[in-house]
Tab-separated table of C-alpha atoms and ligand atoms in Angstrom:
chain	number	residue	atom	x	y	z
A	1	MET	CA	26.491	36.581	-2.055
A	2	GLU	CA	23.093	34.662	-1.637
A	3	GLU	CA	22.780	32.649	1.410
A	4	ILE	CA	19.891	29.799	1.687
A	5	THR	CA	18.297	29.702	4.814
A	6	GLY	CA	16.621	26.997	4.831
A	7	VAL	CA	13.023	29.032	4.733
A	8	LEU	CA	10.912	28.923	1.766
A	9	GLN	CA	9.890	32.185	-0.059
A	10	ASP	CA	6.005	31.543	-0.784
A	11	SER	CA	3.773	33.903	-1.637
A	12	THR	CA	1.502	32.281	-2.083
A	13	THR	CA	-2.413	30.685	-0.156
A	14	PRO	CA	-3.012	26.996	0.944
A	15	TYR	CA	-7.142	26.123	-0.083
A	16	SER	CA	-7.087	25.310	4.096
A	17	GLU	CA	-6.657	28.598	4.398
A	18	PHE	CA	-9.184	30.157	2.276
A	19	LYS	CA	-11.552	31.157	5.287
A	20	LYS	CA	-9.452	33.980	6.710
A	21	HIS	CA	-9.056	35.935	3.793
A	22	VAL	CA	-12.521	36.166	2.054
A	23	GLY	CA	-12.366	38.837	0.640
A	24	GLU	CA	-9.292	39.759	0.329
A	25	VAL	CA	-6.757	38.903	-3.157
A	26	VAL	CA	-4.795	35.977	-2.961
A	27	THR	CA	-2.701	34.281	-4.627
A	28	ILE	CA	-2.223	30.341	-6.136
A	29	LYS	CA	-0.174	28.101	-7.884
A	30	GLY	CA	-1.079	24.654	-9.611
A	31	ALA	CA	-2.046	23.141	-13.057
A	32	ILE	CA	-5.105	24.472	-14.751
A	33	HIS	CA	-7.063	21.199	-14.281
A	34	ASN	CA	-10.276	22.494	-16.496
A	35	ILE	CA	-12.543	24.791	-18.633
A	36	ARG	CA	-15.770	25.390	-18.880
A	37	LEU	CA	-16.600	28.654	-20.519
A	38	MET	CA	-20.035	29.708	-20.998
A	39	SER	CA	-20.671	33.351	-22.865
A	40	ASP	CA	-19.613	35.452	-20.857
A	41	PHE	CA	-17.412	34.732	-17.836
A	42	ALA	CA	-15.834	30.872	-17.434
A	43	PHE	CA	-15.100	27.859	-15.038
A	44	ILE	CA	-11.440	27.580	-14.097
A	45	LEU	CA	-10.511	24.575	-11.751
A	46	ILE	CA	-6.874	24.321	-10.784
A	47	ARG	CA	-5.589	21.476	-9.485
A	48	THR	CA	-2.958	21.757	-6.455
A	49	ALA	CA	-1.436	19.388	-5.136
A	50	ARG	CA	-4.297	17.466	-3.086
A	51	GLU	CA	-7.875	20.067	-3.947
A	52	LEU	CA	-9.162	21.435	-7.159
A	53	ILE	CA	-10.202	25.305	-6.120
A	54	GLN	CA	-13.067	26.822	-8.487
A	55	CYS	CA	-11.617	30.223	-9.915
A	56	VAL	CA	-14.210	32.182	-12.066
A	57	TYR	CA	-12.986	34.250	-14.768
A	58	SER	CA	-14.987	37.092	-16.012
A	59	THR	CA	-14.568	40.736	-17.645
A	60	GLU	CA	-16.198	42.030	-14.326
A	61	PHE	CA	-14.077	41.038	-11.765
A	62	SER	CA	-10.215	42.418	-13.688
A	63	ASP	CA	-9.305	43.829	-16.669
A	64	TYR	CA	-7.546	40.357	-17.618
A	65	ARG	CA	-8.440	38.544	-20.990
A	66	LEU	CA	-7.858	35.505	-21.448
A	67	THR	CA	-5.302	34.577	-23.689
A	68	GLU	CA	-5.543	31.130	-26.134
A	69	ASP	CA	-2.830	29.598	-24.079
A	70	VAL	CA	-5.023	29.200	-21.364
A	71	VAL	CA	-5.261	25.636	-21.441
A	72	GLU	CA	-6.072	22.541	-19.529
A	73	GLN	CA	-2.654	21.183	-18.306
A	74	ALA	CA	-1.322	24.662	-18.509
A	75	SER	CA	0.607	25.493	-14.507
A	76	ALA	CA	-0.097	29.187	-13.555
A	77	LYS	CA	-0.309	31.265	-10.806
A	78	VAL	CA	-3.110	32.061	-10.586
A	79	SER	CA	-4.500	35.479	-7.815
A	80	GLY	CA	-8.307	36.605	-7.101
A	81	LYS	CA	-10.091	37.775	-4.432
A	82	VAL	CA	-11.248	34.736	-2.173
A	83	VAL	CA	-15.238	34.943	-1.655
A	84	THR	CA	-17.929	32.050	-0.016
A	85	SER	CA	-19.484	29.741	-2.907
A	86	GLU	CA	-22.455	28.529	-2.418
A	87	THR	CA	-22.813	23.969	-2.677
A	88	ARG	CA	-25.891	21.522	-2.522
A	89	ASP	CA	-24.831	20.131	0.454
A	90	GLY	CA	-24.623	23.684	2.799
A	91	SER	CA	-20.942	23.169	3.646
A	92	GLU	CA	-18.099	25.767	2.962
A	93	ARG	CA	-16.722	26.159	0.134
A	94	TYR	CA	-14.683	29.522	-1.061
A	95	GLU	CA	-13.545	29.831	-4.706
A	96	LEU	CA	-11.269	32.993	-6.363
A	97	GLN	CA	-12.499	35.249	-8.684
A	98	ILE	CA	-10.065	35.921	-11.073
A	99	HIS	CA	-7.715	39.124	-11.025
A	100	ASN	CA	-4.706	37.761	-13.267
A	101	ILE	CA	-3.708	34.534	-14.575
A	102	GLU	CA	0.803	34.077	-14.670
A	103	LEU	CA	0.873	30.566	-17.120
A	104	LEU	CA	4.418	29.223	-15.861
A	105	SER	CA	4.191	26.311	-18.747
A	106	VAL	CA	2.485	25.626	-21.623
A	107	PRO	CA	1.577	21.803	-22.502
A	108	ALA	CA	3.310	21.063	-25.884
A	109	ALA	CA	-0.131	18.884	-27.062
A	110	ILE	CA	-3.242	17.274	-25.445
A	111	PRO	CA	-3.218	14.484	-22.775
A	112	PRO	CA	-4.150	11.057	-25.278
A	113	VAL	CA	-6.356	10.524	-21.996
A	114	VAL	CA	-9.594	12.414	-21.690
A	115	ILE	CA	-8.495	13.506	-17.183
A	116	SER	CA	-10.872	16.263	-16.172
A	117	LYS	CA	-13.401	14.439	-15.988
A	118	LYS	CA	-15.089	12.840	-12.624
A	119	GLN	CA	-13.204	8.851	-13.619
A	120	ILE	CA	-10.622	8.091	-16.058
A	121	ASN	CA	-12.686	6.158	-18.580
A	122	CYS	CA	-10.754	4.066	-20.525
A	123	GLU	CA	-9.582	-0.004	-20.257
A	124	LEU	CA	-6.654	-0.305	-17.258
A	125	SER	CA	-4.260	-0.953	-19.611
A	126	VAL	CA	-4.114	2.339	-21.373
A	127	ASN	CA	-4.901	3.993	-18.277
A	128	LEU	CA	-1.666	2.447	-17.725
A	129	ASP	CA	0.322	2.821	-20.422
A	130	ASN	CA	-0.368	6.855	-19.906
A	131	ARG	CA	0.327	6.505	-16.209
A	132	PRO	CA	2.838	9.730	-16.195
A	133	VAL	CA	-0.659	11.320	-17.506
A	134	THR	CA	-3.594	9.154	-16.268
A	135	LEU	CA	-2.102	9.929	-12.465
A	136	ARG	CA	-3.218	13.934	-12.828
A	137	ASN	CA	-6.849	12.979	-12.411
A	138	PRO	CA	-8.259	13.517	-9.271
A	139	LYS	CA	-9.930	9.327	-7.819
A	140	GLU	CA	-6.601	8.128	-9.117
A	141	ARG	CA	-4.537	10.225	-7.227
A	142	ALA	CA	-6.331	9.535	-4.029
A	143	VAL	CA	-5.577	6.148	-4.059
A	144	PHE	CA	-2.310	6.408	-3.580
A	145	LYS	CA	-2.301	9.287	-1.594
A	146	LEU	CA	-4.790	6.910	0.207
A	147	GLN	CA	-1.270	4.552	0.131
A	148	GLU	CA	1.233	7.085	1.660
A	149	GLY	CA	-1.405	7.192	5.090
A	150	ILE	CA	-1.572	3.662	4.892
A	151	GLN	CA	2.814	3.242	4.927
A	152	ARG	CA	2.177	6.153	7.583
A	153	GLY	CA	0.686	4.679	10.177
A	154	PHE	CA	1.808	1.224	10.000
A	155	ARG	CA	5.695	2.795	10.440
A	156	GLU	CA	4.572	5.279	12.627
A	157	TYR	CA	2.213	3.094	14.840
A	158	LEU	CA	5.380	0.829	15.021
A	159	GLN	CA	7.844	3.599	15.950
A	160	SER	CA	5.650	4.482	19.032
A	161	GLN	CA	5.910	0.700	19.702
A	162	GLY	CA	10.045	0.936	19.749
A	163	PHE	CA	10.329	-0.315	15.952
A	164	THR	CA	13.654	0.549	13.968
A	165	GLU	CA	13.108	1.661	10.804
A	166	ILE	CA	15.583	-0.319	8.694
A	167	HIS	CA	17.116	-0.703	5.327
A	168	SER	CA	17.431	-4.586	3.370
A	169	PRO	CA	19.645	-5.206	0.711
A	170	LYS	CA	17.944	-5.585	-2.566
A	171	ILE	CA	20.745	-7.290	-4.323
A	172	ASN	CA	20.842	-10.889	-2.262
A	173	PHE	CA	23.151	-13.770	-1.884
A	174	ALA	CA	19.696	-15.662	-1.998
A	175	GLY	CA	15.564	-16.018	-2.166
A	176	ALA	CA	14.706	-15.572	1.129
A	177	GLU	CA	11.454	-17.308	0.702
A	178	GLY	CA	11.884	-20.653	-1.243
A	179	GLY	CA	10.091	-21.779	-4.200
A	180	THR	CA	11.139	-20.777	-7.939
A	181	ASN	CA	9.821	-16.822	-7.782
A	182	VAL	CA	13.326	-15.318	-7.990
A	183	PHE	CA	14.562	-13.365	-10.494
A	184	LYS	CA	18.202	-13.741	-11.399
A	185	LEU	CA	20.696	-11.255	-11.887
A	186	ASP	CA	24.129	-11.059	-13.475
A	187	TYR	CA	26.331	-8.921	-10.856
A	188	PHE	CA	29.586	-8.912	-12.239
A	189	GLY	CA	29.653	-12.214	-14.049
A	190	LYS	CA	28.035	-13.931	-10.478
A	191	THR	CA	24.277	-15.641	-10.276
A	192	VAL	CA	22.427	-13.422	-7.612
A	193	TYR	CA	18.591	-12.642	-6.998
A	194	LEU	CA	16.854	-9.881	-6.310
A	195	ALA	CA	15.667	-10.076	-2.701
A	196	GLN	CA	12.320	-11.996	-2.395
A	197	SER	CA	11.473	-10.293	0.994
A	198	PRO	CA	13.768	-8.585	3.842
A	199	GLN	CA	12.722	-11.646	5.575
A	200	LEU	CA	16.476	-13.096	6.565
A	201	TYR	CA	17.919	-9.626	7.659
A	202	LYS	CA	15.179	-8.210	10.189
A	203	GLN	CA	15.558	-11.342	11.219
A	204	ALA	CA	19.690	-10.961	11.886
A	205	LEU	CA	19.006	-7.309	13.467
A	206	VAL	CA	16.001	-9.016	16.021
A	207	PRO	CA	19.637	-9.436	18.431
A	208	VAL	CA	20.248	-5.697	17.394
A	209	TYR	CA	17.733	-3.790	17.576
A	210	GLU	CA	14.594	-6.380	19.038
A	211	ARG	CA	12.003	-5.312	17.064
A	212	VAL	CA	12.094	-3.577	13.912
A	213	PHE	CA	10.255	-3.206	10.642
A	214	GLU	CA	10.916	-1.774	7.234
A	215	ILE	CA	8.726	-1.105	4.028
A	216	ALA	CA	10.398	-1.121	0.615
A	217	PRO	CA	10.370	-2.830	-2.947
A	218	VAL	CA	10.628	-6.750	-3.405
A	219	PHE	CA	10.459	-8.788	-5.939
A	220	ARG	CA	9.070	-11.975	-7.393
A	221	ALA	CA	9.284	-13.261	-10.637
A	222	GLU	CA	5.938	-15.231	-10.971
A	223	HIS	CA	5.100	-15.914	-14.213
A	224	HIS	CA	1.670	-15.969	-13.964
A	225	ASP	CA	-0.944	-12.756	-15.255
A	226	THR	CA	-3.562	-12.982	-12.149
A	227	SER	CA	-5.239	-10.681	-10.735
A	228	ARG	CA	-3.794	-9.944	-7.432
A	229	HIS	CA	0.132	-11.016	-7.631
A	230	LEU	CA	2.785	-8.605	-8.926
A	231	ASN	CA	5.693	-8.859	-10.232
A	232	GLU	CA	7.446	-5.853	-8.198
A	233	TYR	CA	5.574	-5.165	-5.217
A	234	ILE	CA	5.739	-3.542	-1.316
A	235	SER	CA	6.011	-5.067	1.367
A	236	MET	CA	5.167	-3.964	5.103
A	237	ASP	CA	7.347	-6.464	7.380
A	238	PHE	CA	8.048	-5.987	10.670
A	239	GLU	CA	10.346	-8.379	13.380
A	240	MET	CA	9.900	-8.768	16.853
A	241	GLY	CA	11.290	-10.342	19.584
A	242	PHE	CA	11.227	-12.135	23.211
A	243	ILE	CA	7.527	-12.960	21.705
A	244	GLU	CA	5.843	-15.078	24.197
A	245	SER	CA	3.662	-16.809	21.929
A	246	PHE	CA	3.281	-16.372	17.908
A	247	THR	CA	-0.940	-14.071	18.896
A	248	ASP	CA	1.866	-11.105	19.700
A	249	ILE	CA	3.002	-10.683	16.447
A	250	MET	CA	-1.160	-11.038	15.722
A	251	ASN	CA	-2.572	-8.603	18.575
A	252	MET	CA	0.990	-6.104	16.936
A	253	GLU	CA	-0.921	-6.537	13.399
A	254	THR	CA	-4.121	-5.667	14.410
A	255	GLY	CA	-2.976	-2.655	16.695
A	256	ALA	CA	-1.543	-1.065	13.429
A	257	LEU	CA	-4.707	-1.848	11.266
A	258	LYS	CA	-6.681	-0.249	14.191
A	259	TYR	CA	-4.584	2.818	14.337
A	260	ILE	CA	-3.964	2.677	10.257
A	261	PHE	CA	-8.143	3.209	9.868
A	262	GLU	CA	-8.219	5.674	12.207
A	263	LEU	CA	-5.708	7.911	10.412
A	264	LEU	CA	-7.507	7.519	7.067
A	265	LYS	CA	-10.654	8.575	8.669
A	266	ASN	CA	-8.848	11.822	10.635
A	267	GLU	CA	-6.116	13.034	7.750
A	268	TYR	CA	-7.107	11.430	4.196
A	269	ALA	CA	-10.817	12.173	5.021
A	270	PRO	CA	-10.808	14.297	1.317
A	271	GLU	CA	-9.815	11.073	-0.484
A	272	VAL	CA	-11.324	8.915	1.621
A	273	GLU	CA	-15.173	11.146	1.198
A	274	LEU	CA	-14.046	11.169	-2.798
A	275	LEU	CA	-13.285	7.484	-3.020
A	276	LYS	CA	-16.299	6.554	-0.707
A	277	VAL	CA	-14.077	4.349	1.003
A	278	GLU	CA	-16.049	1.770	3.415
A	279	ILE	CA	-13.430	2.030	6.483
A	280	PRO	CA	-13.480	-1.223	8.339
A	281	GLN	CA	-14.264	-1.622	12.466
A	282	ILE	CA	-12.140	-3.519	14.550
A	283	THR	CA	-12.760	-4.439	17.580
A	284	SER	CA	-10.810	-7.614	17.973
A	285	ILE	CA	-9.809	-10.081	14.459
A	286	PRO	CA	-11.769	-13.891	14.555
A	287	CYS	CA	-8.750	-16.974	14.255
A	288	ILE	CA	-9.180	-19.933	12.617
A	289	ARG	CA	-7.309	-22.944	12.137
A	290	PHE	CA	-5.891	-23.678	9.024
A	291	LYS	CA	-7.443	-27.093	9.777
A	292	ASP	CA	-10.774	-26.389	10.838
A	293	ALA	CA	-11.234	-23.533	8.245
A	294	LYS	CA	-10.351	-26.288	5.389
A	295	GLU	CA	-12.947	-28.577	7.325
A	296	LEU	CA	-15.285	-25.182	6.153
A	297	CYS	CA	-14.805	-24.956	3.033
A	298	VAL	CA	-15.427	-28.960	2.470
A	299	LYS	CA	-18.512	-28.639	3.731
A	300	LYS	CA	-19.520	-25.656	1.264
A	301	LEU	CA	-17.515	-25.630	-1.191
A	302	LYS	CA	-17.798	-28.192	-4.450
A	303	ASN	CA	-14.543	-29.967	-6.144
A	304	ILE	CA	-11.388	-28.626	-3.645
A	305	THR	CA	-8.340	-31.021	-4.305
A	306	ASP	CA	-5.466	-29.240	-2.166
A	307	MET	CA	-6.271	-29.833	0.917
A	308	LYS	CA	-2.486	-28.546	1.988
A	309	ASP	CA	-3.320	-24.924	0.592
A	310	PHE	CA	-6.584	-22.588	-0.383
A	311	GLU	CA	-7.449	-21.933	-3.248
A	312	PRO	CA	-8.912	-18.240	-4.181
A	313	ASP	CA	-12.853	-18.854	-4.331
A	314	GLU	CA	-12.154	-20.800	-1.020
A	315	GLU	CA	-10.451	-17.297	1.372
A	316	ALA	CA	-13.325	-15.112	-0.373
A	317	PHE	CA	-15.428	-18.294	1.331
A	318	LEU	CA	-13.478	-17.333	4.662
A	319	GLY	CA	-14.591	-14.086	4.646
A	320	LYS	CA	-17.715	-14.646	3.510
A	321	TRP	CA	-17.946	-16.675	6.915
A	322	ALA	CA	-16.487	-14.174	8.920
A	323	LYS	CA	-18.791	-11.457	8.063
A	324	GLN	CA	-21.390	-12.917	8.137
A	325	GLN	CA	-20.346	-14.869	11.664
A	326	PHE	CA	-18.106	-12.305	13.808
A	327	ASN	CA	-18.975	-9.364	10.931
A	328	SER	CA	-15.286	-8.394	11.277
A	329	ASP	CA	-13.125	-7.967	7.827
A	330	PHE	CA	-10.486	-9.429	8.980
A	331	LEU	CA	-10.381	-13.343	9.444
A	332	PHE	CA	-6.379	-14.955	11.496
A	333	VAL	CA	-5.750	-18.478	10.133
A	334	THR	CA	-3.381	-20.801	11.915
A	335	HIS	CA	-1.516	-23.255	12.453
A	336	TYR	CA	-1.057	-23.874	8.371
A	337	LEU	CA	1.025	-26.773	7.776
A	338	SER	CA	4.487	-27.190	7.877
A	339	LYS	CA	5.501	-28.481	4.050
A	340	LYS	CA	3.527	-25.529	3.524
A	341	ARG	CA	5.140	-22.078	4.846
A	342	PRO	CA	9.137	-21.260	4.291
A	343	PHE	CA	11.929	-22.849	5.515
A	344	TYR	CA	12.076	-20.280	9.025
A	345	THR	CA	8.775	-21.016	10.043
A	346	MET	CA	8.579	-22.112	13.712
A	347	ASP	CA	6.403	-25.964	14.082
A	348	ASP	CA	4.366	-26.455	16.488
A	349	PRO	CA	6.140	-28.414	19.553
A	350	GLU	CA	2.330	-30.405	19.953
A	351	ASP	CA	1.680	-30.746	16.591
A	352	PRO	CA	5.394	-30.761	14.005
A	353	GLU	CA	2.591	-31.146	10.804
A	354	VAL	CA	1.676	-27.551	11.567
A	355	THR	CA	3.644	-24.494	12.170
A	356	LEU	CA	2.966	-21.388	14.673
A	357	SER	CA	1.899	-19.302	11.863
A	358	PHE	CA	-0.846	-17.691	9.913
A	359	ASP	CA	-2.160	-15.628	7.316
A	360	LEU	CA	-4.540	-12.709	7.505
A	361	LEU	CA	-7.759	-12.350	4.833
A	362	PHE	CA	-9.078	-9.066	4.302
A	363	ARG	CA	-12.816	-9.302	2.955
A	364	GLY	CA	-12.036	-12.616	1.771
A	365	ILE	CA	-8.020	-12.318	0.681
A	366	GLU	CA	-4.885	-13.000	1.832
A	367	ILE	CA	-2.568	-9.882	2.674
A	368	THR	CA	-0.391	-10.956	5.383
A	369	SER	CA	1.965	-13.982	6.225
A	370	GLY	CA	3.384	-14.287	9.430
A	371	GLY	CA	4.600	-16.501	12.280
A	372	GLN	CA	7.162	-17.212	14.758
A	373	ARG	CA	10.490	-18.370	13.351
A	374	ILE	CA	12.798	-21.107	14.268
A	375	HIS	CA	15.606	-19.291	16.631
A	376	ASP	CA	17.507	-22.953	17.748
A	377	TYR	CA	20.616	-23.567	15.579
A	378	ASN	CA	21.036	-27.213	15.706
A	379	MET	CA	16.922	-27.168	15.310
A	380	GLN	CA	16.536	-24.479	11.720
A	381	VAL	CA	19.612	-26.780	10.685
A	382	GLU	CA	17.813	-29.074	10.678
A	383	LYS	CA	14.748	-28.016	9.504
A	384	MET	CA	16.882	-26.705	6.045
A	385	LYS	CA	18.529	-30.392	5.483
A	386	ARG	CA	14.876	-31.829	5.289
A	387	LEU	CA	14.050	-29.513	2.894
A	388	GLY	CA	17.108	-30.164	0.498
A	389	MET	CA	18.473	-27.573	1.609
A	390	ASN	CA	22.213	-26.695	2.031
A	391	PRO	CA	22.965	-25.103	5.081
A	392	GLU	CA	26.343	-24.114	4.131
A	393	GLU	CA	25.263	-21.477	1.930
A	394	PHE	CA	23.733	-20.152	4.467
A	395	GLU	CA	26.238	-19.000	7.006
A	396	THR	CA	25.764	-15.984	7.140
A	397	TYR	CA	22.062	-16.132	8.069
A	398	LEU	CA	22.392	-19.510	10.323
A	399	MET	CA	25.085	-16.732	12.674
A	400	LEU	CA	21.453	-15.260	13.434
A	401	HIS	CA	21.030	-18.408	15.356
A	402	LYS	CA	24.465	-19.320	16.653
A	403	TYR	CA	25.654	-16.959	18.247
A	404	GLY	CA	22.490	-16.943	20.212
A	405	ALA	CA	18.456	-15.136	19.155
A	406	PRO	CA	15.700	-15.029	21.342
A	407	PRO	CA	12.429	-16.097	20.378
A	408	HIS	CA	10.635	-14.246	17.759
A	409	GLY	CA	8.426	-13.647	14.529
A	410	GLY	CA	6.662	-11.431	12.568
A	411	LEU	CA	5.367	-10.347	8.960
A	412	GLY	CA	4.584	-9.040	5.916
A	413	LEU	CA	2.159	-7.841	4.488
A	414	GLY	CA	0.952	-5.890	0.933
A	415	LEU	CA	0.880	-2.871	0.702
A	416	GLU	CA	-0.950	-2.866	-2.447
A	417	ARG	CA	-2.757	-5.727	-1.819
A	418	LEU	CA	-4.318	-4.128	1.395
A	419	THR	CA	-5.187	-0.973	-0.890
A	420	MET	CA	-7.125	-2.845	-3.127
A	421	HIS	CA	-9.153	-4.652	-0.831
A	422	LEU	CA	-10.340	-1.673	1.170
A	423	LEU	CA	-10.912	0.538	-2.415
A	424	GLY	CA	-12.885	-3.120	-3.863
A	425	PHE	CA	-10.693	-2.979	-6.723
A	426	LYS	CA	-10.829	-6.194	-8.987
A	427	ASN	CA	-6.785	-5.823	-9.659
A	428	VAL	CA	-3.994	-5.595	-7.937
A	429	ARG	CA	-2.541	-3.289	-10.741
A	430	TYR	CA	-5.716	-0.404	-9.809
A	431	ALA	CA	-3.691	-0.145	-6.420
A	432	THR	CA	-0.171	0.102	-8.343
A	433	MET	CA	0.780	3.441	-8.908
A	434	PHE	CA	3.723	1.867	-11.924
A	435	PRO	CA	2.707	-1.319	-12.111
A	436	ARG	CA	5.053	-4.304	-13.434
A	437	ASP	CA	3.424	-7.556	-14.206
A	438	ILE	CA	5.196	-10.383	-16.540
A	439	ASN	CA	3.774	-8.142	-19.199
A	440	ARG	CA	4.104	-4.343	-18.183
A	441	VAL	CA	7.879	-3.208	-17.514
A	442	SER	CA	7.441	0.677	-18.144
A	443	PRO	CA	6.300	3.253	-17.721
B	1	LIG	P1	4.134	-13.762	1.673
B	1	LIG	O1	5.006	-14.852	0.587
B	1	LIG	O2	3.311	-14.635	1.919
B	1	LIG	O3	5.103	-13.591	2.918
B	1	LIG	O4	4.565	-12.591	1.371
B	1	LIG	C1	3.055	-11.265	2.204
B	1	LIG	C2	2.573	-10.412	1.775
B	1	LIG	O5	3.014	-10.125	0.131
B	1	LIG	C3	2.157	-9.661	-0.718
B	1	LIG	N1	2.371	-10.808	-1.671
B	1	LIG	C4	2.068	-9.494	-2.817
B	1	LIG	N2	1.424	-8.812	-3.609
B	1	LIG	C5	1.767	-8.886	-4.446
B	1	LIG	N3	2.422	-9.731	-5.683
B	1	LIG	C6	2.718	-10.460	-5.410
B	1	LIG	N4	3.397	-11.693	-6.298
B	1	LIG	C7	2.989	-10.859	-3.546
B	1	LIG	N5	3.185	-11.965	-3.439
B	1	LIG	C8	3.008	-11.533	-1.973
B	1	LIG	C9	0.561	-11.020	0.233
B	1	LIG	C10	1.128	-11.633	0.993
B	1	LIG	O6	0.060	-11.957	1.786
B	1	LIG	N6	8.251	-13.509	4.153
B	1	LIG	C11	6.905	-13.753	4.656
B	1	LIG	C12	6.230	-12.267	5.295
B	1	LIG	C13	6.815	-12.863	6.729
B	1	LIG	O7	6.770	-14.455	7.368
B	1	LIG	O8	7.451	-12.256	7.525
B	1	LIG	C14	6.594	-13.348	3.114
B	1	LIG	O9	6.865	-12.825	1.778
B	1	LIG	O10	0.040	-9.235	0.268
């Protein structure tokens, strides 16, 4: 009887080990990304998980002969001799002199979009309609490899700080953030809601684990079609107990961002280079109160009508201001108005009109909201009533407060928003693998 040992039998050699095999015959597996036929030889690029490996076909190297079904997007097992190749910048590169190509599968059709060019060259909507194919383009896939690095950095840093990873339910009895942008669902005859955030659950877990985090999809029924709103996005959340002040949360986020950017530089260098990413340098992040930031905007920008929040052009202005004044890509704006923050936010005891809350702007766009939460039962019930909410509907949420919770707070960081601004995209959809927006639920 065959037994499964947990050890994979792999006869292929990763590109990272080619250096050790110069002059030897190795085997690789991958997709045929591009074929350039010359008069008596051909360049065949093999796309592996992270590289494009150049292979050279010539009748000089072996008796193998190219067949008609060796086409782009075919899956292949290629064996050949490793040789060093010349590069313009003098860096070390290796290629394979093909000895044999074994086709593992042959595509049924030519892709609807050319994916072997340096860049996908079509409208965003066409790109998104054909996502399973366009993501094969090295630049497209590099975006999401970097996005993996961001999540990994967030996870690794928080784990190093004693946080426990959690998964909260996405089908819920109430919306966590208030407002109307909540998706309703029929749940065996009852109305339930898709999670707008893990807010109520991450708070509930503070008395359990003190520090928790979650990286998961959340859902917002945004009715408008903007370049920075999605209806489903990945929220990177954390919540921490026993804080001295809400600046503890901002310090934790700053530490996480520093770690993430170092990780990208060190372990995602091929993608950073391919996408020419300017990784921000963080030593510290400047902070400004909402009131003072608004005054700056009023002085510099015309036609400001909403004094309670920022319009996108105000955030963009503040982003430039932070760059000029502090050479910082980031800016914390603190003490947002109580009226504008959700019911769980702690008002400032020194001025109840404002909250112990903050947003983080990255290159002039909000990527994070966070703050200290109310931990006192009576204070929370009173605030809910003041906001016209029925505390009875939040009985299980209020168990947190009723049965004792430490001072705590946390934040939510939008993964796609951070990726978008890191890569300088004008539209968040470029930083979303399979976007969900008001006009799109497919692919
Ligand atoms: P908030 O609702 O401000 O706060 O969301 C936090 C962060 O999530 C991102 N984000 C979005 N990204 C894409 N599309 C959207 N429609 C969208 N909406 C929000 C942004 C934003 O800064 N519970 C609080 C967080 C907390 O206090 O812990 C919350 O969800 O990057």
